[in-house]
């Protein structure tokens, strides 16, 4: 830094010489009036900067607010008003090695003293910077509040030696008023923001309470999922939101519901474990806010390509029950950086409430499902007592199961005489009739057939669909999940039963045990009906033989 700067320590008590500084006195009076009722810091600062420049006929006025200190560097925010321009704002880092202006601000803030910058210092400064090159003198005054420097005010003039030591007391008094007003406006503004935040939190708590009541008022899983998405979409005002539930058989995710009607085609999509943002959140059990999907390599763009929408912002929260991730709740929007920490704070308790409601609905659904299985098994047993014809019994059983569980197809296969193939003996719907007419069969032990494999091994076989599905039967093109259950009676396998659905993951390891119980009942009933039929034939044959012998005698 060239030349010497004049500094005067701030004793906080300066004599006011009104007769010598009439312009300064008028400016101070106007500033006092302007800052009296100000409550918004930004508006106050803009008004003060403009007012001081106009009243004192200055070239430039800049107000700098201290942000932070880092060793020998200081970060400040500058609010200034160049002639004919709107008040602007920028963030600067200054230290002692900067230009004359920056050095003056640095010393003013660190020493909490006013300082005058001479014409020679200005000229040296302008050799390094073209900002305000017409300035020939300047004075920098500290903004002090509660014994600490909160910023500085720099006044610049195009005249040489425009400021003197005698100007400092009255100008510092004016700046002290500004500092007090800024601090007061800050406190008022912070209090207002705190009230707004408190009101918002109260409103959000009320919304969360209402959402929880809505969730818990229903035990139908589909309706619960719809309600969850409606609440999320309304609360966050976003383009769309989705619920992905964990498929515990594969470890991946299945999109169960979508809020936006235009994006319903995404429903039913599957993600491999860890795939995409949703997969990452499910795998790690952590919240994730993505401001720009174009900058995150974890993002799976398949949905964008499918829907034609470019999603930029994602807010994804895991659905956790008793430490176990059962899925994820995701809000999406085409606007970048759409979601804030406040949105996340709102989403977290909503997701926790939704997770419990979803789990309760799932448990209720599973209980209802098992109850229906047991009821159907009882109905099959009753039919077995009443119907002694094997063909009629099989057709009655498959029709009953298809109707009760809204299945796509049910078929019963029995071993042929050689024990090498299983042949379709009963099937539901037109599809079943066509395959019966065609003599549909599988080789025992055929690994490409669940029925063939189940018959050979005497165990249930399960295919839940998804990418690993092996459904290549042209007669049943809509199948998306299948289970094959061996028909076991008296320690031997007599065939197998296939149950098929148009939905993925309908059959699980948890409910297969009940399905197998029903299959075993059918097998025993069929075996009994077969034995009864054979016994009837034997009796009829014996009676015919006895009648023939009687006639011969």
Coordinates of C-alpha atoms in Angstrom, one line a residue:
X1 CA 0.0 0.0 0.0
X2 CA 1.5 3.4 -1.0
X3 CA 1.3 6.6 1.0
X4 CA 0.0 7.0 4.5
X5 CA -3.5 6.8 5.7
X6 CA -4.8 9.0 8.6
X7 CA -6.5 7.0 11.3
X8 CA -8.4 8.3 14.4
X9 CA -9.3 5.9 17.2
X10 CA -13.0 5.5 17.8
X11 CA -13.7 6.8 21.3
X12 CA -17.4 6.5 20.7
X13 CA -17.8 10.2 21.9
X14 CA -17.3 12.8 19.2
X15 CA -18.1 16.5 19.5
X16 CA -20.7 17.7 17.0
X17 CA -19.8 21.0 15.2
X18 CA -23.0 21.8 13.5
X19 CA -21.8 25.2 12.3
X20 CA -18.9 23.7 10.4
X21 CA -20.8 20.8 8.9
X22 CA -24.3 21.8 7.9
X23 CA -24.6 19.3 5.1
X24 CA -23.4 16.5 7.4
X25 CA -25.9 17.6 10.0
X26 CA -28.8 17.6 7.5
X27 CA -27.7 14.1 6.2
X28 CA -27.5 12.8 9.8
X29 CA -31.0 14.1 10.5
X30 CA -32.4 12.6 7.3
X31 CA -30.8 9.3 8.1
X32 CA -32.1 9.3 11.6
X33 CA -35.7 9.8 10.3
X34 CA -35.2 7.2 7.6
X35 CA -34.0 4.5 10.0
X36 CA -36.5 5.2 12.7
X37 CA -39.2 2.7 11.8
X38 CA -37.2 0.4 9.4
X39 CA -37.8 -3.3 10.0
X40 CA -36.4 -5.0 6.8
X41 CA -32.5 -4.9 6.8
X42 CA -32.1 -5.0 3.0
X43 CA -34.6 -2.1 2.4
X44 CA -32.9 -0.1 5.2
X45 CA -29.4 -0.6 3.8
X46 CA -30.5 0.4 0.3
X47 CA -32.3 3.5 1.6
X48 CA -29.3 4.6 3.7
X49 CA -26.8 4.1 0.9
X50 CA -28.8 6.2 -1.5
X51 CA -29.7 8.9 1.0
X52 CA -26.1 9.5 2.1
X53 CA -24.8 9.7 -1.4
X54 CA -27.5 12.2 -2.4
X55 CA -27.4 14.4 0.6
X56 CA -23.6 14.7 0.7
X57 CA -23.2 14.8 -3.1
X58 CA -20.8 11.9 -3.2
X59 CA -19.5 9.9 -6.1
X60 CA -20.1 6.6 -4.5
X61 CA -21.3 5.1 -1.2
X62 CA -20.7 1.4 -0.3
X63 CA -21.9 -0.4 2.8
X64 CA -20.0 -3.6 3.7
X65 CA -21.3 -6.2 6.2
X66 CA -19.0 -8.6 7.9
X67 CA -19.8 -12.3 7.2
X68 CA -16.9 -14.2 8.7
X69 CA -13.2 -14.1 9.6
X70 CA -10.6 -16.7 8.5
X71 CA -7.1 -16.1 9.8
X72 CA -6.0 -12.9 8.1
X73 CA -8.8 -12.8 5.6
X74 CA -12.3 -11.3 6.0
X75 CA -15.4 -12.1 4.0
X76 CA -17.8 -9.2 3.5
X77 CA -21.0 -8.6 1.6
X78 CA -21.0 -5.3 -0.4
X79 CA -24.2 -3.2 -1.0
X80 CA -23.5 -0.2 -3.2
X81 CA -25.2 2.1 -5.5
X82 CA -23.4 3.4 -8.6
X83 CA -24.8 6.5 -10.3
X84 CA -27.9 5.5 -12.3
X85 CA -27.8 1.9 -11.2
X86 CA -29.9 -0.2 -8.9
X87 CA -28.4 -1.1 -5.5
X88 CA -26.3 -4.3 -6.0
X89 CA -24.8 -6.9 -3.8
X90 CA -21.7 -9.1 -4.0
X91 CA -19.6 -11.2 -1.7
X92 CA -15.9 -10.3 -1.4
X93 CA -12.8 -11.7 0.4
X94 CA -10.2 -9.1 1.5
X95 CA -6.9 -9.0 3.3
X96 CA -4.0 -6.6 3.8
X97 CA -2.5 -7.3 0.4
X98 CA -5.5 -6.1 -1.5
X99 CA -6.0 -2.7 -3.3
X100 CA -6.3 0.5 -1.4
X101 CA -10.1 0.3 -1.0
X102 CA -9.9 -3.3 0.3
X103 CA -7.1 -2.4 2.6
X104 CA -9.0 0.5 4.1
X105 CA -12.0 -1.8 4.8
X106 CA -9.8 -4.4 6.3
X107 CA -8.1 -2.0 8.7
X108 CA -11.4 -0.3 9.5
X109 CA -12.9 -3.7 10.5
X110 CA -9.9 -5.0 12.4
X111 CA -9.1 -1.8 14.3
X112 CA -12.7 -0.5 14.5
X113 CA -11.4 2.9 13.5
X114 CA -12.4 5.4 10.8
X115 CA -9.8 6.1 8.1
X116 CA -9.2 8.5 5.3
X117 CA -7.7 7.4 2.0
X118 CA -5.7 10.1 0.1
X119 CA -5.6 10.9 -3.6
X120 CA -2.1 9.3 -4.0
X121 CA -3.4 6.0 -2.6
X122 CA -6.5 6.2 -4.9
X123 CA -4.2 6.6 -7.9
X124 CA -2.1 3.6 -6.9
X125 CA -5.3 1.6 -6.3
X126 CA -6.7 2.4 -9.8
X127 CA -3.6 1.1 -11.4
X128 CA -4.7 -2.3 -10.2
X129 CA -8.5 -1.9 -10.6
X130 CA -10.8 0.0 -13.0
X131 CA -13.7 0.0 -10.5
X132 CA -14.7 3.7 -9.9
X133 CA -11.5 5.2 -11.4
X134 CA -12.8 8.8 -10.9
X135 CA -12.5 8.5 -7.1
X136 CA -9.9 10.8 -5.6
X137 CA -10.6 10.5 -1.9
X138 CA -12.5 8.3 0.5
X139 CA -13.4 7.8 4.1
X140 CA -14.2 4.5 5.7
X141 CA -16.2 4.3 9.0
X142 CA -16.8 1.2 11.1
X143 CA -20.4 0.0 11.8
X144 CA -20.2 -1.0 15.4
X145 CA -22.9 -2.9 17.4
X146 CA -22.6 -4.2 20.9
X147 CA -18.8 -3.6 20.9
X148 CA -18.0 -5.5 17.7
X149 CA -17.6 -4.5 14.1
X150 CA -20.5 -5.6 12.0
X151 CA -19.3 -3.8 8.8
X152 CA -18.1 -0.6 7.3
X153 CA -19.4 2.4 5.3
X154 CA -17.1 3.8 2.6
X155 CA -17.8 7.3 1.2
X156 CA -16.0 8.3 -2.0
X157 CA -15.6 11.6 -3.8
X158 CA -14.2 12.7 -7.1
X159 CA -12.6 15.7 -5.3
X160 CA -9.1 15.5 -3.8
X161 CA -8.9 15.8 0.0
X162 CA -12.7 15.9 0.2
X163 CA -12.6 14.5 3.8
X164 CA -10.7 15.6 6.9
X165 CA -10.2 14.6 10.4
X166 CA -12.9 17.0 11.5
X167 CA -15.5 15.2 9.4
X168 CA -15.0 11.9 11.3
X169 CA -16.9 12.7 14.5
X170 CA -20.2 13.8 12.9
X171 CA -20.0 11.1 10.2
X172 CA -19.2 8.4 12.8
X173 CA -22.2 9.6 14.8
X174 CA -24.4 9.1 11.7
X175 CA -22.9 5.7 11.0
X176 CA -23.5 4.7 14.6
X177 CA -27.2 5.4 14.0
X178 CA -27.1 3.3 10.9
X179 CA -25.4 0.4 12.8
X180 CA -28.0 0.5 15.5
X181 CA -30.8 0.7 13.0
X182 CA -29.4 -2.3 11.0
X183 CA -29.0 -4.4 14.1
X184 CA -32.5 -3.5 15.3
X185 CA -34.0 -4.3 11.9
X186 CA -32.1 -7.6 11.9
X187 CA -33.5 -8.5 15.3
X188 CA -37.1 -7.6 14.2
X189 CA -36.6 -9.5 10.9
X190 CA -35.2 -12.5 12.7
X191 CA -38.1 -12.4 15.2
X192 CA -40.6 -12.2 12.3
X193 CA -38.9 -15.1 10.5
X194 CA -39.0 -17.1 13.8
X195 CA -42.8 -16.4 14.1
X196 CA -43.3 -17.5 10.4
X197 CA -41.3 -20.6 11.0
X198 CA -43.2 -21.4 14.2
X199 CA -46.5 -20.9 12.4
X200 CA -45.3 -23.0 9.5
X201 CA -44.2 -25.8 11.9
X202 CA -47.5 -25.6 13.7
X203 CA -49.3 -25.9 10.3
X204 CA -47.1 -28.8 9.2
X205 CA -47.7 -30.6 12.5
X206 CA -51.5 -30.2 12.0
X207 CA -51.1 -31.5 8.4
X208 CA -49.0 -34.5 9.6
X209 CA -51.6 -35.2 12.3
X210 CA -54.4 -35.2 9.7
X211 CA -52.3 -37.3 7.3
X212 CA -51.6 -39.9 10.1
X213 CA -55.3 -40.1 10.8
X214 CA -56.1 -40.6 7.2
X215 CA -53.5 -43.3 6.8
X216 CA -54.6 -45.2 9.9
X217 CA -58.3 -45.0 9.0
X218 CA -58.0 -47.6 6.3
X219 CA -56.5 -51.1 6.1
X220 CA -56.9 -51.5 2.4
X221 CA -53.3 -51.4 1.0
X222 CA -54.1 -49.8 -2.3
X223 CA -56.2 -47.1 -0.7
X224 CA -53.5 -46.4 1.9
X225 CA -50.9 -46.0 -0.9
X226 CA -53.2 -43.6 -2.8
X227 CA -53.8 -41.5 0.3
X228 CA -50.1 -41.3 1.1
X229 CA -49.3 -40.0 -2.4
X230 CA -52.1 -37.5 -2.2
X231 CA -50.9 -36.0 1.0
X232 CA -47.3 -35.8 -0.2
X233 CA -48.2 -34.2 -3.5
X234 CA -50.5 -31.6 -1.7
X235 CA -47.9 -30.8 1.0
X236 CA -44.9 -30.3 -1.3
X237 CA -46.9 -29.1 -4.4
X238 CA -44.8 -31.2 -6.7
X239 CA -45.3 -32.6 -10.2
X240 CA -45.4 -36.2 -9.0
X241 CA -44.6 -38.6 -6.3
X242 CA -44.3 -42.4 -6.2
X243 CA -44.2 -45.3 -3.7
X244 CA -41.8 -48.1 -4.3
X245 CA -42.1 -51.2 -2.1
X246 CA -39.5 -53.8 -1.4
X247 CA -39.8 -57.2 -3.0
X248 CA -38.3 -59.3 -0.3
X249 CA -37.9 -62.2 -2.6
X250 CA -35.5 -60.4 -5.0
X251 CA -34.3 -57.5 -2.8
X252 CA -35.4 -55.0 -5.5
X253 CA -38.1 -52.4 -5.6
X254 CA -41.5 -52.4 -7.3
X255 CA -43.3 -49.2 -8.1
X256 CA -46.7 -49.7 -6.5
X257 CA -48.4 -46.4 -7.0
X258 CA -47.9 -43.1 -8.9
X259 CA -49.8 -39.9 -8.0
X260 CA -49.8 -38.2 -11.4
X261 CA -52.4 -39.9 -13.7
X262 CA -50.2 -39.0 -16.7
X263 CA -47.4 -41.2 -15.4
X264 CA -49.4 -44.4 -14.5
X265 CA -47.3 -46.4 -17.0
X266 CA -44.5 -46.3 -14.5
X267 CA -46.6 -48.4 -12.0
X268 CA -45.3 -51.9 -11.8
X269 CA -41.8 -51.0 -12.9
X270 CA -39.0 -52.9 -11.1
X271 CA -35.6 -51.8 -10.0
X272 CA -32.8 -54.2 -9.2
X273 CA -31.2 -53.9 -5.7
X274 CA -29.4 -50.6 -5.4
X275 CA -30.5 -49.4 -8.9
X276 CA -31.3 -45.7 -9.2
X277 CA -31.8 -43.1 -6.5
X278 CA -34.8 -45.1 -5.0
X279 CA -32.7 -48.3 -5.0
X280 CA -29.8 -46.5 -3.3
X281 CA -32.0 -45.1 -0.6
X282 CA -33.6 -48.5 0.0
X283 CA -30.2 -50.2 0.2
X284 CA -28.7 -47.6 2.5
X285 CA -31.7 -46.6 4.5
X286 CA -30.9 -42.9 4.3
X287 CA -32.7 -39.8 3.0
X288 CA -31.4 -38.3 -0.2
X289 CA -32.1 -34.9 -1.8
X290 CA -31.0 -34.5 -5.4
X291 CA -30.9 -30.9 -6.7
X292 CA -30.0 -31.9 -10.2
X293 CA -30.3 -35.4 -11.6
X294 CA -28.0 -34.5 -14.5
X295 CA -25.1 -34.3 -12.1
X296 CA -25.8 -37.5 -10.1
X297 CA -24.5 -40.7 -11.7
X298 CA -26.8 -42.8 -9.5
X299 CA -29.9 -41.5 -11.2
X300 CA -31.8 -44.0 -13.4
X301 CA -33.0 -42.2 -16.5
X302 CA -35.2 -45.0 -17.7
X303 CA -38.3 -43.4 -16.2
X304 CA -37.6 -40.1 -18.0
X305 CA -37.2 -41.9 -21.3
X306 CA -40.4 -43.8 -20.8
X307 CA -42.6 -40.8 -19.7
X308 CA -40.9 -38.1 -21.8
X309 CA -40.4 -35.9 -18.7
X310 CA -37.0 -34.7 -17.6
X311 CA -36.9 -34.9 -13.8
X312 CA -34.3 -32.6 -12.2
X313 CA -35.1 -32.7 -8.5
X314 CA -35.7 -35.7 -6.3
X315 CA -36.6 -36.0 -2.6
X316 CA -36.4 -39.7 -1.5
X317 CA -37.1 -41.0 2.0
X318 CA -36.9 -44.7 3.1
X319 CA -40.0 -46.3 4.6
X320 CA -38.7 -48.1 7.7
X321 CA -40.6 -50.3 10.1
X322 CA -38.8 -51.8 13.1
X323 CA -35.5 -51.1 11.5
X324 CA -36.4 -52.8 8.3
X325 CA -36.7 -50.9 5.0
X326 CA -40.0 -51.8 3.4
X327 CA -39.8 -49.3 0.5
X328 CA -39.2 -45.7 -0.4
X329 CA -41.3 -42.6 -0.8
X330 CA -40.2 -40.3 -3.6
X331 CA -41.2 -36.8 -4.7
X332 CA -40.0 -35.6 -8.1
X333 CA -40.1 -32.3 -10.0
X334 CA -38.7 -31.0 -13.3
X335 CA -37.4 -27.8 -11.6
X336 CA -33.7 -28.0 -10.5
X337 CA -33.0 -27.5 -6.7
X338 CA -36.7 -27.7 -6.0
X339 CA -36.5 -29.3 -2.5
X340 CA -35.2 -27.7 0.7
X341 CA -34.2 -28.9 4.2
X342 CA -37.7 -27.8 5.3
X343 CA -39.2 -30.2 2.7
X344 CA -37.1 -33.0 4.1
X345 CA -38.1 -32.2 7.6
X346 CA -41.7 -32.4 6.6
X347 CA -41.2 -35.6 4.5
X348 CA -39.4 -37.6 7.3
X349 CA -42.3 -37.8 9.8
X350 CA -44.8 -38.2 7.0
X351 CA -42.8 -41.2 5.7
X352 CA -42.6 -42.7 9.1
X353 CA -46.3 -42.5 9.6
X354 CA -46.9 -43.8 6.1
X355 CA -44.5 -46.8 6.6
X356 CA -46.5 -47.9 9.7
X357 CA -49.8 -47.5 7.9
X358 CA -48.5 -49.5 4.9
X359 CA -47.1 -52.2 7.1
X360 CA -50.4 -52.5 9.0
X361 CA -52.3 -52.7 5.7
X362 CA -49.9 -55.4 4.4
X363 CA -50.3 -57.5 7.6
X364 CA -54.1 -57.1 7.4
X365 CA -54.0 -58.1 3.7
X366 CA -51.9 -61.1 4.4
X367 CA -54.2 -62.1 7.3
X368 CA -57.2 -61.8 5.0
X369 CA -55.4 -63.7 2.3
X370 CA -54.5 -66.6 4.6
X371 CA -58.0 -66.6 6.0
X372 CA -59.4 -66.9 2.4
X373 CA -57.0 -69.7 1.6
X374 CA -58.2 -71.6 4.6
X375 CA -61.8 -71.0 3.8
X376 CA -61.2 -72.1 0.2
X377 CA -59.4 -75.2 1.5
X378 CA -62.4 -76.0 3.6
X379 CA -64.7 -75.5 0.6
X380 CA -62.5 -77.9 -1.5
X381 CA -62.6 -80.5 1.3
X382 CA -66.4 -80.2 1.4
X383 CA -66.5 -80.6 -2.4
X384 CA -64.3 -83.7 -2.1
X385 CA -66.9 -85.3 0.2
X386 CA -69.8 -84.4 -2.0
X387 CA -68.3 -85.0 -5.4
X388 CA -66.9 -88.5 -6.0
X389 CA -66.2 -88.1 -9.7
X390 CA -62.4 -87.1 -10.1
X391 CA -63.0 -85.1 -13.3
X392 CA -65.8 -83.1 -11.8
X393 CA -63.9 -82.6 -8.5
X394 CA -60.8 -81.2 -10.3
X395 CA -62.9 -78.8 -12.4
X396 CA -64.8 -77.7 -9.3
X397 CA -61.5 -77.1 -7.4
X398 CA -59.8 -75.0 -10.1
X399 CA -62.9 -72.9 -10.7
X400 CA -63.3 -72.2 -7.0
X401 CA -59.7 -71.1 -6.6
X402 CA -59.7 -68.9 -9.6
X403 CA -62.9 -67.2 -8.5
X404 CA -61.9 -66.7 -4.8
X405 CA -58.4 -65.3 -5.5
X406 CA -59.1 -63.5 -8.8
X407 CA -56.4 -65.6 -10.5
X408 CA -55.6 -65.6 -14.2
X409 CA -55.4 -69.4 -14.5
X410 CA -55.5 -72.5 -12.4
X411 CA -54.7 -76.0 -13.8
X412 CA -54.3 -79.5 -12.4
X413 CA -51.9 -82.0 -14.0
X414 CA -51.9 -85.8 -13.2
X415 CA -49.2 -88.4 -14.1
X416 CA -49.9 -90.5 -17.1
X417 CA -49.9 -94.3 -17.0
X418 CA -46.1 -94.5 -17.7
X419 CA -45.3 -91.9 -15.1
X420 CA -43.1 -90.0 -17.6
X421 CA -45.4 -87.0 -18.3
X422 CA -47.9 -85.0 -16.4
X423 CA -51.1 -84.3 -18.4
X424 CA -53.5 -81.4 -18.0
X425 CA -56.8 -82.8 -16.6
X426 CA -58.6 -79.6 -15.5
X427 CA -58.1 -76.0 -16.4
X428 CA -60.0 -72.7 -16.0
X429 CA -61.5 -70.5 -18.7
X430 CA -61.3 -70.7 -22.4
X431 CA -57.5 -71.1 -22.2
X432 CA -57.9 -74.2 -20.1
X433 CA -60.4 -75.7 -22.5
X434 CA -58.1 -75.2 -25.5
X435 CA -55.2 -76.8 -23.7
X436 CA -57.3 -79.7 -22.6
X437 CA -58.4 -80.3 -26.1
X438 CA -54.8 -80.1 -27.3
X439 CA -53.6 -82.6 -24.7
X440 CA -51.3 -80.1 -23.0
X441 CA -48.5 -81.9 -21.0
X442 CA -45.0 -81.6 -19.6
X443 CA -42.2 -84.1 -19.1
X444 CA -41.6 -85.0 -15.5
X445 CA -38.4 -83.3 -14.4
X446 CA -38.5 -80.7 -17.2
X447 CA -36.5 -77.8 -15.7
X448 CA -38.1 -75.3 -18.1
X449 CA -41.5 -76.1 -16.6
X450 CA -42.5 -75.4 -13.0
X451 CA -45.1 -78.1 -13.2
X452 CA -42.6 -80.7 -14.5
X453 CA -40.0 -79.7 -11.9
X454 CA -42.4 -79.7 -9.0
X455 CA -43.8 -83.2 -9.9
X456 CA -40.3 -84.7 -10.1
X457 CA -39.0 -83.2 -6.9
X458 CA -42.2 -83.2 -4.8
X459 CA -41.7 -79.5 -3.8
X460 CA -43.4 -76.2 -4.6
X461 CA -41.8 -74.1 -7.3
X462 CA -42.2 -70.3 -7.5
X463 CA -41.6 -67.8 -10.2
X464 CA -42.5 -64.2 -9.2
X465 CA -42.0 -62.6 -12.5
X466 CA -39.8 -59.6 -13.3
X467 CA -36.7 -59.9 -15.4
X468 CA -36.3 -63.6 -14.5
X469 CA -39.8 -64.7 -15.6
X470 CA -40.0 -67.8 -17.8
X471 CA -43.5 -67.5 -19.2
X472 CA -43.4 -68.7 -22.7
X473 CA -46.8 -70.4 -23.0
X474 CA -48.6 -68.7 -25.9
X475 CA -52.0 -69.9 -24.5
X476 CA -51.4 -67.9 -21.3
X477 CA -49.7 -64.6 -22.5
X478 CA -50.7 -62.5 -19.5
X479 CA -49.0 -64.6 -16.8
X480 CA -46.6 -62.6 -14.7
X481 CA -46.2 -64.8 -11.6
X482 CA -46.7 -68.5 -11.1
X483 CA -46.5 -71.2 -8.5
X484 CA -46.5 -75.0 -9.0
X485 CA -47.6 -77.2 -6.1
X486 CA -47.1 -81.0 -6.0
X487 CA -50.2 -83.1 -5.5
X488 CA -49.1 -85.5 -2.8
X489 CA -51.2 -88.4 -1.4
X490 CA -50.2 -91.4 0.7
X491 CA -46.5 -90.6 0.4
X492 CA -46.4 -90.3 -3.4
X493 CA -46.7 -87.5 -5.9
X494 CA -49.6 -88.0 -8.3
X495 CA -49.2 -84.7 -10.2
X496 CA -49.1 -81.0 -9.8
X497 CA -51.3 -77.9 -9.7
X498 CA -50.4 -74.5 -11.3
X499 CA -51.7 -71.2 -10.1
X500 CA -51.0 -68.1 -12.2
X501 CA -51.6 -64.3 -11.9
X502 CA -51.3 -61.3 -14.2
X503 CA -49.6 -59.4 -11.3
X504 CA -46.0 -59.9 -10.3
X505 CA -45.0 -61.2 -6.9
X506 CA -48.5 -62.4 -5.9
X507 CA -47.3 -65.7 -4.6
X508 CA -44.7 -65.7 -1.8
X509 CA -42.8 -68.2 0.3
X510 CA -44.9 -67.1 3.2
X511 CA -48.3 -68.0 1.7
X512 CA -47.1 -71.1 -0.3
X513 CA -47.4 -73.2 2.8
X514 CA -51.2 -72.6 2.9
X515 CA -51.5 -73.1 -0.8
X516 CA -49.6 -76.4 -0.4
X517 CA -52.0 -77.6 2.3
X518 CA -54.9 -77.0 -0.1
X519 CA -53.0 -78.8 -2.9
X520 CA -52.5 -81.8 -0.5
X521 CA -56.2 -81.8 0.3
X522 CA -57.0 -81.9 -3.4
X523 CA -54.5 -84.7 -4.0
X524 CA -56.0 -86.8 -1.2
X525 CA -59.6 -86.1 -2.4
X526 CA -58.6 -87.1 -6.0
X527 CA -56.9 -90.2 -4.8
X528 CA -59.9 -91.1 -2.7
X529 CA -62.2 -90.4 -5.6
X530 CA -60.0 -92.5 -7.9
X531 CA -60.0 -95.4 -5.4
X532 CA -63.8 -95.0 -5.0
X533 CA -64.2 -95.1 -8.8
X534 CA -62.0 -98.1 -9.1
X535 CA -63.8 -99.8 -6.2
X536 CA -67.2 -99.1 -7.9
X537 CA -65.8 -100.5 -11.2
X538 CA -64.6 -103.6 -9.3
X539 CA -68.0 -104.0 -7.6
X540 CA -69.8 -103.5 -10.9
X541 CA -67.5 -106.1 -12.6
X542 CA -68.0 -108.5 -9.7
X543 CA -71.8 -108.1 -9.9
X544 CA -71.7 -108.6 -13.7
X545 CA -69.6 -111.8 -13.2
X546 CA -72.0 -113.0 -10.6
X547 CA -75.0 -112.3 -12.8
X548 CA -73.4 -114.1 -15.7
X549 CA -72.6 -117.1 -13.6
X550 CA -76.2 -117.2 -12.3
X551 CA -77.5 -117.2 -15.9
X552 CA -75.1 -119.9 -16.8
X553 CA -76.4 -122.1 -14.0

